[in-house]
Coordinates of C-alpha atoms (C1' of nucleotides) in Angstrom, one line a residue:
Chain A
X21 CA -16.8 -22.5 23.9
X22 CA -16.1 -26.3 23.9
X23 CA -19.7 -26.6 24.9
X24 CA -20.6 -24.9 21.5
X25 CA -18.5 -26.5 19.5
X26 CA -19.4 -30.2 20.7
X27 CA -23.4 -28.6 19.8
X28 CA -22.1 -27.7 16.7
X29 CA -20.4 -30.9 16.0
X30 CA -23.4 -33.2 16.7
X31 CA -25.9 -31.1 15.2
X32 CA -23.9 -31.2 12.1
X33 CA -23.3 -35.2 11.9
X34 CA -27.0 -35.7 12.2
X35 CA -27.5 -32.9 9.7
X36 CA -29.3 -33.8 6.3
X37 CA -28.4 -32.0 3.4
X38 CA -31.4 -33.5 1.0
X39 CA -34.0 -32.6 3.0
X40 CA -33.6 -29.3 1.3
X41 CA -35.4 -28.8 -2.0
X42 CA -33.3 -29.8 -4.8
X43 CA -31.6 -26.8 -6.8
X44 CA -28.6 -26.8 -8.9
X45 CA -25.8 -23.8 -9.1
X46 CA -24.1 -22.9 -12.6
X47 CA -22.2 -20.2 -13.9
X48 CA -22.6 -18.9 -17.4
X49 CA -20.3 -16.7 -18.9
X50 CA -20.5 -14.2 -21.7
X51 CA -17.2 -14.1 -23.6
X52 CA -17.2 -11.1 -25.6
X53 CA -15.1 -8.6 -27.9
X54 CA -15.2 -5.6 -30.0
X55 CA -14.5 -5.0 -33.8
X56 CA -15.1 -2.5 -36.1
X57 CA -18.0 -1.1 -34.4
X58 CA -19.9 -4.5 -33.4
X59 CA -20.3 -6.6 -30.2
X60 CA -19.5 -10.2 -30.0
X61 CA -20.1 -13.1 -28.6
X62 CA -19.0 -16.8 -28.0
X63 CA -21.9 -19.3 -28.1
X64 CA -21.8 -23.3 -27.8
X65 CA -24.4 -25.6 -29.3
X66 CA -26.1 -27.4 -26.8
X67 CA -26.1 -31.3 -27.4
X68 CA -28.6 -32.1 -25.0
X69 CA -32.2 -30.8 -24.1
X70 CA -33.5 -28.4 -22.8
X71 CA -32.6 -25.9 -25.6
X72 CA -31.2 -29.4 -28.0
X73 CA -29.6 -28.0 -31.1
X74 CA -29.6 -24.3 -29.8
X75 CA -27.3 -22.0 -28.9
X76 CA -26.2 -20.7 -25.6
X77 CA -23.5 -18.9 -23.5
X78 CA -20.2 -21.3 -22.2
X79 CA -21.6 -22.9 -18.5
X80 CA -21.8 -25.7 -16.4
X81 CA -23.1 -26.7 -13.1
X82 CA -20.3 -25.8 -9.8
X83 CA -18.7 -28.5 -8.5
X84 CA -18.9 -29.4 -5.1
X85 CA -15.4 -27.9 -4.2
X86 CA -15.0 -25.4 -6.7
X87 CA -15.6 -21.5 -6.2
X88 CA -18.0 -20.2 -8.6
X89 CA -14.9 -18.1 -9.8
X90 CA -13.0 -21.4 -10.8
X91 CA -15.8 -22.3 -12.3
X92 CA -16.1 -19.7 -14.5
X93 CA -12.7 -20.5 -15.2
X94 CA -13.1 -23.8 -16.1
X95 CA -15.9 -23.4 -18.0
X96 CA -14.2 -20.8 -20.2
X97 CA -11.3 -23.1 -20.7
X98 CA -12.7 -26.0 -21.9
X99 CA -15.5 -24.6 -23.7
X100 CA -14.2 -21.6 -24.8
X101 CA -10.7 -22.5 -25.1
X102 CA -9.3 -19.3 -23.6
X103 CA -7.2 -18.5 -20.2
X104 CA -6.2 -15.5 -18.5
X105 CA -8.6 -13.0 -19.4
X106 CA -10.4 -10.5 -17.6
X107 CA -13.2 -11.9 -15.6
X108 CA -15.7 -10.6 -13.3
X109 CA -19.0 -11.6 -11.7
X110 CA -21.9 -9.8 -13.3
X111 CA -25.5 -11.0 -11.5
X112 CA -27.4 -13.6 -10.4
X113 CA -30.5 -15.3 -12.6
X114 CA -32.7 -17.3 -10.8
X115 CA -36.2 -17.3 -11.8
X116 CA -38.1 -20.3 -11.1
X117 CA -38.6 -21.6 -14.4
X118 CA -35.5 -20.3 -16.6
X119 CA -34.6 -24.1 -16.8
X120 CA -37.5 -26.2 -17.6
X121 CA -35.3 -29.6 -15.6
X122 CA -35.1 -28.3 -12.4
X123 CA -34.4 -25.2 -10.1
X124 CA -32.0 -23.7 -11.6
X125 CA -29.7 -21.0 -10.2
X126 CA -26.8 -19.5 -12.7
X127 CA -24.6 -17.1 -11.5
X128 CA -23.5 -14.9 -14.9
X129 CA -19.8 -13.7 -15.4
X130 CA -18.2 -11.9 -18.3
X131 CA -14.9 -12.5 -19.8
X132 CA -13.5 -9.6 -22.5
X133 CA -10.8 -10.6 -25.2
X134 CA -9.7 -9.3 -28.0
X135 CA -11.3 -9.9 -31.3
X136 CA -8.6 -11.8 -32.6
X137 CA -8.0 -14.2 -29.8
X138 CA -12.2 -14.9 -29.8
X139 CA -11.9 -15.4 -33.6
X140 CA -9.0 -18.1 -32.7
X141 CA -11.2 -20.3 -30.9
X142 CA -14.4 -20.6 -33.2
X143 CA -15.1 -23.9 -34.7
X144 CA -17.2 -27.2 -33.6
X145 CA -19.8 -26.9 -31.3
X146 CA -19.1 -22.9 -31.4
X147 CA -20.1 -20.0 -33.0
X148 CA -19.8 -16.4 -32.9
X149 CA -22.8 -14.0 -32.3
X150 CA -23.2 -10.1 -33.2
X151 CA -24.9 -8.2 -30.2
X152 CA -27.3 -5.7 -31.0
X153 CA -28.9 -3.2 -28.8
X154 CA -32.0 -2.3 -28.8
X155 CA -32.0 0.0 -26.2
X156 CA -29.8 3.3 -25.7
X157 CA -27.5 4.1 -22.9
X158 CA -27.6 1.9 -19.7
X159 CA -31.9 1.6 -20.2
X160 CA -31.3 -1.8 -19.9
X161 CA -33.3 -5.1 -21.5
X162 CA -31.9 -8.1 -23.2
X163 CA -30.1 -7.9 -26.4
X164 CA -30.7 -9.5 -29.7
X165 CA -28.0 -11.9 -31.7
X166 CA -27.5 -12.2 -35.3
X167 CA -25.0 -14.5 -37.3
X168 CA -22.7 -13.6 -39.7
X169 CA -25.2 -13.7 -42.2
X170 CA -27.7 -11.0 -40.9
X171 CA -29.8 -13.6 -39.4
X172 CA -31.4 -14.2 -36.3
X173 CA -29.9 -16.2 -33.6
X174 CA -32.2 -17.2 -30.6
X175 CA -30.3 -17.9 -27.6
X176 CA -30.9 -20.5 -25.0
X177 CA -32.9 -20.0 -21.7
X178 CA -32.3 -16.7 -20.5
X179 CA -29.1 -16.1 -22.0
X180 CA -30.3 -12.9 -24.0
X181 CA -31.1 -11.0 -20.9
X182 CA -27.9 -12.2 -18.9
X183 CA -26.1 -10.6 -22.1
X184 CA -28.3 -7.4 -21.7
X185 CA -26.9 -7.2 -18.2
X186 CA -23.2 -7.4 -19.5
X187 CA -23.5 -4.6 -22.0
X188 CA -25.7 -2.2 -19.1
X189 CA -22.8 -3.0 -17.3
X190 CA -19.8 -2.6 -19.4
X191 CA -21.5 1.1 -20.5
X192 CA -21.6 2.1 -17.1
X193 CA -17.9 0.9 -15.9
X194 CA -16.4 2.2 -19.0
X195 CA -16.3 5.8 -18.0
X196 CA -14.3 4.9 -14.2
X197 CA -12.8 1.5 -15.1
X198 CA -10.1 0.5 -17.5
X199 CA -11.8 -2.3 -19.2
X200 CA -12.0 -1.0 -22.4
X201 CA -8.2 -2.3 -23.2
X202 CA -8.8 -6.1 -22.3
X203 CA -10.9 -5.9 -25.7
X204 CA -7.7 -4.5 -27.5
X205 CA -4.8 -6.5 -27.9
X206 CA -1.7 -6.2 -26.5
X207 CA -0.8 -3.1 -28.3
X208 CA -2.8 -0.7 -29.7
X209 CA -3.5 2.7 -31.3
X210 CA -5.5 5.5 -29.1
X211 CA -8.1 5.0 -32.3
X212 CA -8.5 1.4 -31.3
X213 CA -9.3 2.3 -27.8
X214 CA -11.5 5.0 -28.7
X215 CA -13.5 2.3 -31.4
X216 CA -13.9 -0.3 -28.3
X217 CA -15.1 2.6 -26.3
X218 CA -17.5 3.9 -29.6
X219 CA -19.0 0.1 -30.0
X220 CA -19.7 -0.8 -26.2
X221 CA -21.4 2.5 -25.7
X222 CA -23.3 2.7 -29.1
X223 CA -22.4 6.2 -29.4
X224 CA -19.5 8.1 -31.0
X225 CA -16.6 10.4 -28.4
X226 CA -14.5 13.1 -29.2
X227 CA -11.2 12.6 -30.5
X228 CA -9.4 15.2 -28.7
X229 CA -10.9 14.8 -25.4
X230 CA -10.8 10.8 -25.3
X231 CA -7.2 10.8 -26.2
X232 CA -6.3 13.6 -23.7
X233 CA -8.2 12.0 -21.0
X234 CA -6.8 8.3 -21.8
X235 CA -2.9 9.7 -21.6
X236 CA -3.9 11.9 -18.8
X237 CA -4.8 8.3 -16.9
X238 CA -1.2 7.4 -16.6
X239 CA -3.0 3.8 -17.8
X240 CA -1.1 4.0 -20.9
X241 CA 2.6 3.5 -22.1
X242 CA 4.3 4.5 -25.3
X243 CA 6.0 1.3 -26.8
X244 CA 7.9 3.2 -29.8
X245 CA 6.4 1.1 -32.2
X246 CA 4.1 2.7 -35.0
X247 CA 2.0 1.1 -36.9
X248 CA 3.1 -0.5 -41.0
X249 CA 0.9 -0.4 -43.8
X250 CA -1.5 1.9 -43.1
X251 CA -1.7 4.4 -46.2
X252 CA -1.6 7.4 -44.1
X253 CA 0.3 8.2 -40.7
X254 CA 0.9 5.7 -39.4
X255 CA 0.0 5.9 -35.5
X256 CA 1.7 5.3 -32.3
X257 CA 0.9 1.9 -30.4
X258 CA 0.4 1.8 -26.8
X259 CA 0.7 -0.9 -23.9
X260 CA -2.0 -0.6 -20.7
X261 CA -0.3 -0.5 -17.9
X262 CA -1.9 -0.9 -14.5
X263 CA -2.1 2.0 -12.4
X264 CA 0.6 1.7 -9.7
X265 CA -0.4 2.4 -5.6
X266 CA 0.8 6.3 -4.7
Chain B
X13 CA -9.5 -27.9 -33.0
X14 CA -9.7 -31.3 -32.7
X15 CA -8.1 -30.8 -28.8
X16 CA -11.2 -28.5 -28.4
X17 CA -13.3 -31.2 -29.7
X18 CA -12.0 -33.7 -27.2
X19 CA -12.1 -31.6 -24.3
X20 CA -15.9 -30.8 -24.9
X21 CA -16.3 -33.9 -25.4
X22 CA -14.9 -35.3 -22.0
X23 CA -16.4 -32.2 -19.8
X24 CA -20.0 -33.9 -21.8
X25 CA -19.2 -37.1 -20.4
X26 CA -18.6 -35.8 -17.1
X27 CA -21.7 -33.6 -16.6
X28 CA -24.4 -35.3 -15.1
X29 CA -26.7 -32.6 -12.2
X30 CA -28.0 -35.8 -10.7
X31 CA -24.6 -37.0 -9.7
X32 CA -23.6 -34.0 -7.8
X33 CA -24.4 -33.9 -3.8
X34 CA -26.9 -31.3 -3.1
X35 CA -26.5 -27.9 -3.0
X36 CA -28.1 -25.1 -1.3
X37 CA -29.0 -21.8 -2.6
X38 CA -30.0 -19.0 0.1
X39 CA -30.3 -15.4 0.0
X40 CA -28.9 -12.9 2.6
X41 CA -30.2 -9.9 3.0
X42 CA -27.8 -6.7 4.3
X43 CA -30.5 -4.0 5.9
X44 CA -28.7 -0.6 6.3
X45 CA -29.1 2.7 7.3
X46 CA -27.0 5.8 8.5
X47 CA -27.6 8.6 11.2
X48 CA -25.3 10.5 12.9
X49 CA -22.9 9.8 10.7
X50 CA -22.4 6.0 11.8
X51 CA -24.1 3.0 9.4
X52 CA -26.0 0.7 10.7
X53 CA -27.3 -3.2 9.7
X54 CA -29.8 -5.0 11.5
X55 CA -28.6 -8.3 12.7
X56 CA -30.8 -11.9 14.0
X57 CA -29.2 -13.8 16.5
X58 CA -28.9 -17.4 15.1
X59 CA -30.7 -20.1 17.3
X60 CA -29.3 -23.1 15.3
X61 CA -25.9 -24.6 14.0
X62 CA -24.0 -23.7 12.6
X63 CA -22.7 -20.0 14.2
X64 CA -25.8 -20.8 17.2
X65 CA -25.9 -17.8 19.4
X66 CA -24.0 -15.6 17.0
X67 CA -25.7 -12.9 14.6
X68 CA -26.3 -13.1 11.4
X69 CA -27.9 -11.1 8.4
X70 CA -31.6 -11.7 7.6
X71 CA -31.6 -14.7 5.0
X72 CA -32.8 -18.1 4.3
X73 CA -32.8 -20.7 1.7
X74 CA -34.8 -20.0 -1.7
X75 CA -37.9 -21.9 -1.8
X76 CA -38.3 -24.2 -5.0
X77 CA -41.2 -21.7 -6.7
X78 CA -39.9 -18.6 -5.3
X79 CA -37.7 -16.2 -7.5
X80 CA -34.4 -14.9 -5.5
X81 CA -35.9 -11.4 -5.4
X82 CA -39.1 -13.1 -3.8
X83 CA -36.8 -14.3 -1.5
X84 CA -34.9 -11.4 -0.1
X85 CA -38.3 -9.5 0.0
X86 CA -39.9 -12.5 2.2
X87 CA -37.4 -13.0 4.4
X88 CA -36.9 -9.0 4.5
X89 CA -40.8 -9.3 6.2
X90 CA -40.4 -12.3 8.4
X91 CA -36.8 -11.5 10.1
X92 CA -36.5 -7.9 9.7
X93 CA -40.5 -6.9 9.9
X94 CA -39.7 -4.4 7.0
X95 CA -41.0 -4.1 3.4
X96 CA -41.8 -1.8 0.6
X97 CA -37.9 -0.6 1.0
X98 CA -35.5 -0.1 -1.7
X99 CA -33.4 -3.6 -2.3
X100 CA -31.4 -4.7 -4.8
X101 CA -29.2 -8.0 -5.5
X102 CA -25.4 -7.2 -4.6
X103 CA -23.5 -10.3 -5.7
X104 CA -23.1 -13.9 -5.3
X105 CA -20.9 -15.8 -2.3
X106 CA -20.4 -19.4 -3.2
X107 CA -16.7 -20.1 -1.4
X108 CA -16.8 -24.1 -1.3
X109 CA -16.5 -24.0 2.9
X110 CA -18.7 -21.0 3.4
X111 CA -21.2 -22.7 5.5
X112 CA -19.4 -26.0 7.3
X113 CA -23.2 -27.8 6.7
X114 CA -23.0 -28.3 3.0
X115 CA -22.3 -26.8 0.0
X116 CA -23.8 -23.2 0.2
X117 CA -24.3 -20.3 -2.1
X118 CA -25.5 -17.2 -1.0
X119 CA -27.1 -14.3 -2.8
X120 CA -26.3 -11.1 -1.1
X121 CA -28.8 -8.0 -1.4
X122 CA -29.2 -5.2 0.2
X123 CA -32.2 -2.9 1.3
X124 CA -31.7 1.0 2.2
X125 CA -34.0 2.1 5.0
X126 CA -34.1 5.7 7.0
X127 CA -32.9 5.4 10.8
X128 CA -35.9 5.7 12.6
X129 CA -37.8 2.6 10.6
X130 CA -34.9 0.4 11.1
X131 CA -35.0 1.3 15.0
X132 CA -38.5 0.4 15.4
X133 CA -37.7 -3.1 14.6
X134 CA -34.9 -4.2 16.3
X135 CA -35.8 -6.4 19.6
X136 CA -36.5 -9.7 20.5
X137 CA -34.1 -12.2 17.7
X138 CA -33.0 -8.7 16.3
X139 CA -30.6 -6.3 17.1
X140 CA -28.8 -3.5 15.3
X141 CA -24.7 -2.7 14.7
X142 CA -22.7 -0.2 13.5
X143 CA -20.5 -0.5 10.6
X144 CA -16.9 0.7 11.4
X145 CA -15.2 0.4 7.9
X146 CA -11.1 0.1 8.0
X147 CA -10.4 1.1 4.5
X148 CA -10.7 4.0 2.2
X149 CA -12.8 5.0 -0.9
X150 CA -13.6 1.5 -2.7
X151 CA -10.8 -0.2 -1.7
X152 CA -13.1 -2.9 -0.1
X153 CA -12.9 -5.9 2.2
X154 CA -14.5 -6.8 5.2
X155 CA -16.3 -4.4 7.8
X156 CA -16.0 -4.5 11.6
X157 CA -19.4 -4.4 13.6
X158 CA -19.7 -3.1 16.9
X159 CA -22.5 -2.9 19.4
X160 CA -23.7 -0.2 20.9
X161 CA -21.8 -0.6 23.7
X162 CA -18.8 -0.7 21.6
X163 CA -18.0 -4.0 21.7
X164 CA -16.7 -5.9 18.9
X165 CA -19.7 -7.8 17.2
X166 CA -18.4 -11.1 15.3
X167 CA -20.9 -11.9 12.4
X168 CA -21.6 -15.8 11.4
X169 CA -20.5 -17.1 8.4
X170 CA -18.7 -14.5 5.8
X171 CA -21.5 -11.9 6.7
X172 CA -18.6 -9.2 7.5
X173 CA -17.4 -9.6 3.5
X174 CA -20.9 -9.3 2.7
X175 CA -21.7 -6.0 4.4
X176 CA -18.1 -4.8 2.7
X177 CA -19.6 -5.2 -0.6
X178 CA -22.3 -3.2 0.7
X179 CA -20.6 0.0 1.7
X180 CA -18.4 -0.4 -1.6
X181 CA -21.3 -0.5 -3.8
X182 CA -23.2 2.6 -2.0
X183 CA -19.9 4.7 -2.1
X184 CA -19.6 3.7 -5.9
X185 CA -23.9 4.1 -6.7
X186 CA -24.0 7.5 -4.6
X187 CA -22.6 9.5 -7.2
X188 CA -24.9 8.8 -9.7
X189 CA -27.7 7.0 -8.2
X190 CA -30.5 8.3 -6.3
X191 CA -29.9 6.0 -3.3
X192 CA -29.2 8.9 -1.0
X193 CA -32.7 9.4 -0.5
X194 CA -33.4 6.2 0.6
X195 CA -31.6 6.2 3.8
X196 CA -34.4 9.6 5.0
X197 CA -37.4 9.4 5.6
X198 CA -40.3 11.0 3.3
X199 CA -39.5 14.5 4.2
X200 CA -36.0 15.6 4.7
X201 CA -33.6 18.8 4.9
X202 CA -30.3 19.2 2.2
X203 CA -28.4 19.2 5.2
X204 CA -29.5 15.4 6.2
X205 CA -29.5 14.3 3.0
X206 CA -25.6 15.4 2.6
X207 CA -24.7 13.9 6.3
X208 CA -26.6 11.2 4.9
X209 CA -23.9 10.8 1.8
X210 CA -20.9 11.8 4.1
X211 CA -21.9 8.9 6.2
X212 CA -21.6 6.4 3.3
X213 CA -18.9 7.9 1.9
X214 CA -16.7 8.5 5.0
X215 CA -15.6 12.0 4.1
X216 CA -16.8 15.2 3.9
X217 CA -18.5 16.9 1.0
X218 CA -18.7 20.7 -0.2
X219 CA -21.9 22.6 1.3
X220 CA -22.9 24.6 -1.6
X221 CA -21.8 22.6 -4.6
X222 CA -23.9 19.6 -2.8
X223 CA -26.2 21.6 -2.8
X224 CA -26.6 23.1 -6.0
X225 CA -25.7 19.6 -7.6
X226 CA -29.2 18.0 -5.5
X227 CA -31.2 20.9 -6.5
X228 CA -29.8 20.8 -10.1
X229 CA -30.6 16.8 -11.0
X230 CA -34.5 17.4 -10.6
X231 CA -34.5 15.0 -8.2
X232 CA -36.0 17.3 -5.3
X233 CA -39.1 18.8 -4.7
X234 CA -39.7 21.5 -2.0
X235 CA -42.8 20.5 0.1
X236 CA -43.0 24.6 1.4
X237 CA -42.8 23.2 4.9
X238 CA -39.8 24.0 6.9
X239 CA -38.3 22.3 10.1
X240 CA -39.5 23.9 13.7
X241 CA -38.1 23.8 17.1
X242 CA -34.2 23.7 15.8
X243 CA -32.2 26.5 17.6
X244 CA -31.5 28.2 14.2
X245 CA -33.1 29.5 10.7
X246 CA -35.2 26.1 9.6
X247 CA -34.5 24.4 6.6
X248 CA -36.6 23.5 4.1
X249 CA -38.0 20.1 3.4
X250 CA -37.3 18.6 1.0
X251 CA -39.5 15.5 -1.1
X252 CA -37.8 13.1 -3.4
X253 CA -39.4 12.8 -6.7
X254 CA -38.5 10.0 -9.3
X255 CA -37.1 11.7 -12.2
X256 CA -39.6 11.7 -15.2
X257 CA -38.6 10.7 -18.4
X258 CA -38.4 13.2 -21.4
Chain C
dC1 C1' -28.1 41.3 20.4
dC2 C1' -25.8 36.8 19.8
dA3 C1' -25.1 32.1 18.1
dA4 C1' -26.0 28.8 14.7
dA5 C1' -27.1 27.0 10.7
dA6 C1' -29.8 28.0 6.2
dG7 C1' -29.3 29.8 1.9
dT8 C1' -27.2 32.7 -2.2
dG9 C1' -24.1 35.4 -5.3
dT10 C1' -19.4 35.7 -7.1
dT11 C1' -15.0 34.1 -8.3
dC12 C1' -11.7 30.5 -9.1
dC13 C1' -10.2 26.4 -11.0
dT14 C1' -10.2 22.3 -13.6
dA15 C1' -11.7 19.2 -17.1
dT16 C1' -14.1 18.6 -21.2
dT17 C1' -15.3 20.2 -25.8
dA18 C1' -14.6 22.4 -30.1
dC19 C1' -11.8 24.2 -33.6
dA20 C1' -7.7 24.9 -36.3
dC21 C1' -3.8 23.5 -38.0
dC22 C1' 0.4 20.8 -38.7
dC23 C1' 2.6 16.0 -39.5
dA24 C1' 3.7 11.6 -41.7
dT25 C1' 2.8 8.2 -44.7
dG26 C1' 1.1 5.5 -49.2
dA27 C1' -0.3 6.0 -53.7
Chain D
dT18 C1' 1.2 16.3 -54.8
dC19 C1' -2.9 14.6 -52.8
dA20 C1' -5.8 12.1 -49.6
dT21 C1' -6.1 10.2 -45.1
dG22 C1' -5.9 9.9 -40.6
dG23 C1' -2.5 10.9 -36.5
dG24 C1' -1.2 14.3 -33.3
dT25 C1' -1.1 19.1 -30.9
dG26 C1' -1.9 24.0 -29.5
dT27 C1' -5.5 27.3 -28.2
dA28 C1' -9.8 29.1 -27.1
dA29 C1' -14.6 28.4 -25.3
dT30 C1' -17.5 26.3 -22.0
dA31 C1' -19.5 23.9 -18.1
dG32 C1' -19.5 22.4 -13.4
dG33 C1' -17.6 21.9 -8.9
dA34 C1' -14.9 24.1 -5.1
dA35 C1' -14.1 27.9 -2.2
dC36 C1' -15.3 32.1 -0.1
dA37 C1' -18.0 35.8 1.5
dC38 C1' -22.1 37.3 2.7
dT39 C1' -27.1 37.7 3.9
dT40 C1' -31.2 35.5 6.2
dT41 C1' -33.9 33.5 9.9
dT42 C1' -34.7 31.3 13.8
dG43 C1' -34.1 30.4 19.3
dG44 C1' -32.3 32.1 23.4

DNA sequence: CCAAAAGTGTTCCTATTACACCCATGA
DNA sequence: TCATGGGTGTAATAGGAACACTTTTGG
């Protein structure tokens, strides 16, 4: 056992890191909401080539002693501007020549928020981005971005197809996963719920059923409060609770 | 605003690639199948530092032209003499200490294979292990692997967190994936498909309703031939056909 | 003829869907 | 009082689970 370790010791003080080929890690992350009925995104101009002038997802390269989780984090800090939303790793891009420097290897996370809090943090060097699909279901294949004024916004390197990934994804958890209420603030009415659920999965759900099954959960808590304002009935607002262990 | 401004500013300043120390991208590759009710990976026994002498998943670093799936499929042919098998990437390890050598992130994927394929392989660098998984459903977290002999098997690196993934994607894909068939050979009965699905799922499944629900999703073909020499009325064989699109 | 496992018809149960109707609010 | 959407009770329906039963082979 000594023996091994001693091996292992002077194998790895003679050991050579650069001999590898060069390649560079970076995490991307798609920060996106949901409002009335439409996908968005967050998007940062890029100052510097490849891509100069463009626009592409929040990233940077992973520091030496970071996880790529923290730097996701980071990343969505200081270029986003947000903190303590849900995060999660999505896939890995690493085609050959998705980065016309170098090898580059990006590891894609998305964040949700709510609309609101994304809207808060637009300005500068960012922008936000309508998602469309132009595929149904969970078929897969990247989306296609349009700014506020109808018009088409061409992402960065491979950025469309990592946000492809996030809204294949997001369809499929929906149904077993409660990630449709980090889109929502945090309260909200069962209609609000049911609209994030509507616009992620492109397709409409029945009212009875989706508000049975969401109570039926036990994910959901009463707060009392109703909504003001609202020129008809004005509905109950609910907190998301997380399921507790049996 | 302008305290967004500033802090995009100084993570600008900051971001020079060439600056950082190298980093290493590899791909490991997590080759399983099930009979008898028991998973099982194949594992190479490492002959360098770090984790000499110790077993490891197939992997290896991703060459500068070579896309990651390109990876997992070439090291799936050198190390594990197997291709042409359903793979798939799982997710991304990049924990700063991972690998004591450098700075390492690892792409995990992992290939489906029927028993008697992944048998006829092992030998030499290569051996196979059974997956003993100590938690429930999808809780997840790390597998144990034992040998044959029932010893423990300690894997290098985080490989036991990897293979965990593994068994917690399968469980969650079963349901509405056709990766079931991929752990049988061409030709199989209902009966091992469903041990094959109990096997992953570490519980037991209704006869008929599996049934029906396999025969139901199209997914099947009957090949007319039946099993012989079994000690009891042969089952049919059954072919798995890719569902064709409407 | 018996044991063992394949395969099938029927019923039960549960969860979703569909429909109908009442409720509460602003205008 | 009307329009609008929230909220609820009830019936219809689909799909899985459970059970009983028949079928087909080897011994």
């Amino acid at each position: 056992m000594a023996r091994v370790k001693t091996n292992e010791a002077r194998f790895l003080g003679r050991y050579d890191p650069r001999k590898y080929p060069p390649m560079a890690v970076t995490v991307d992350v798609a920060l996106v909401s949901a409002e009335s009925g439409r996908l968005h995104t967050l998007l940062v101009e890029r100052r510097e080539a490849p891509f100069r002038g463009q626009w592409a997802l929040p990233g940077g390269f992973v520091r030496p002693d970071e996880s790529l989780e923290a730097t996701a984090k980071r990343v969505l800090r200081d270029e986003a501007g947000v903190h303590g939303v849900f995060l999660e790793q999505l896939y890995t891009f690493g085609a050959p020549h998705r980065d016309p420097r170098m090898r580059v290897v990006t590891v894609g996370y998305y964040a949700l928020v709510d609309a609101a809090r994304l809207a808060r943090h637009v300005g500068g060097r960012t922008r936000m981005a309508q998602l469309v699909v132009p595929w149904a279901g969970e078929t897969g294949g990247p989306v296609e971005l349009v700014g506020d004024a109808g018009e088409a916004v061409v992402p960065a390197f491979d950025h469309a197809d990592i946000l492809g990934v996030v809204v294949k994804r997001m369809r499929g958890k929906l149904d077993y996963s409660p990630i449709g209420f980090q889109l929502l603030p945090d309260t909200f009415t069962l209609r609000d719920l049911q609209e994030a659920h509507e616009t992620v999965l492109g397709s409409v759900l029945n009212k009875d059923s989706f508000r049975r099954r969401m109570l039926a959960s036990g994910l959901l808590e009463a707060t009392g409060e109703r909504q003001e304002d609202v020129g008809h009935r004005p509905a109950e607002l609910y907190r998301f609770v997380k399921k507790s262990a049996v």
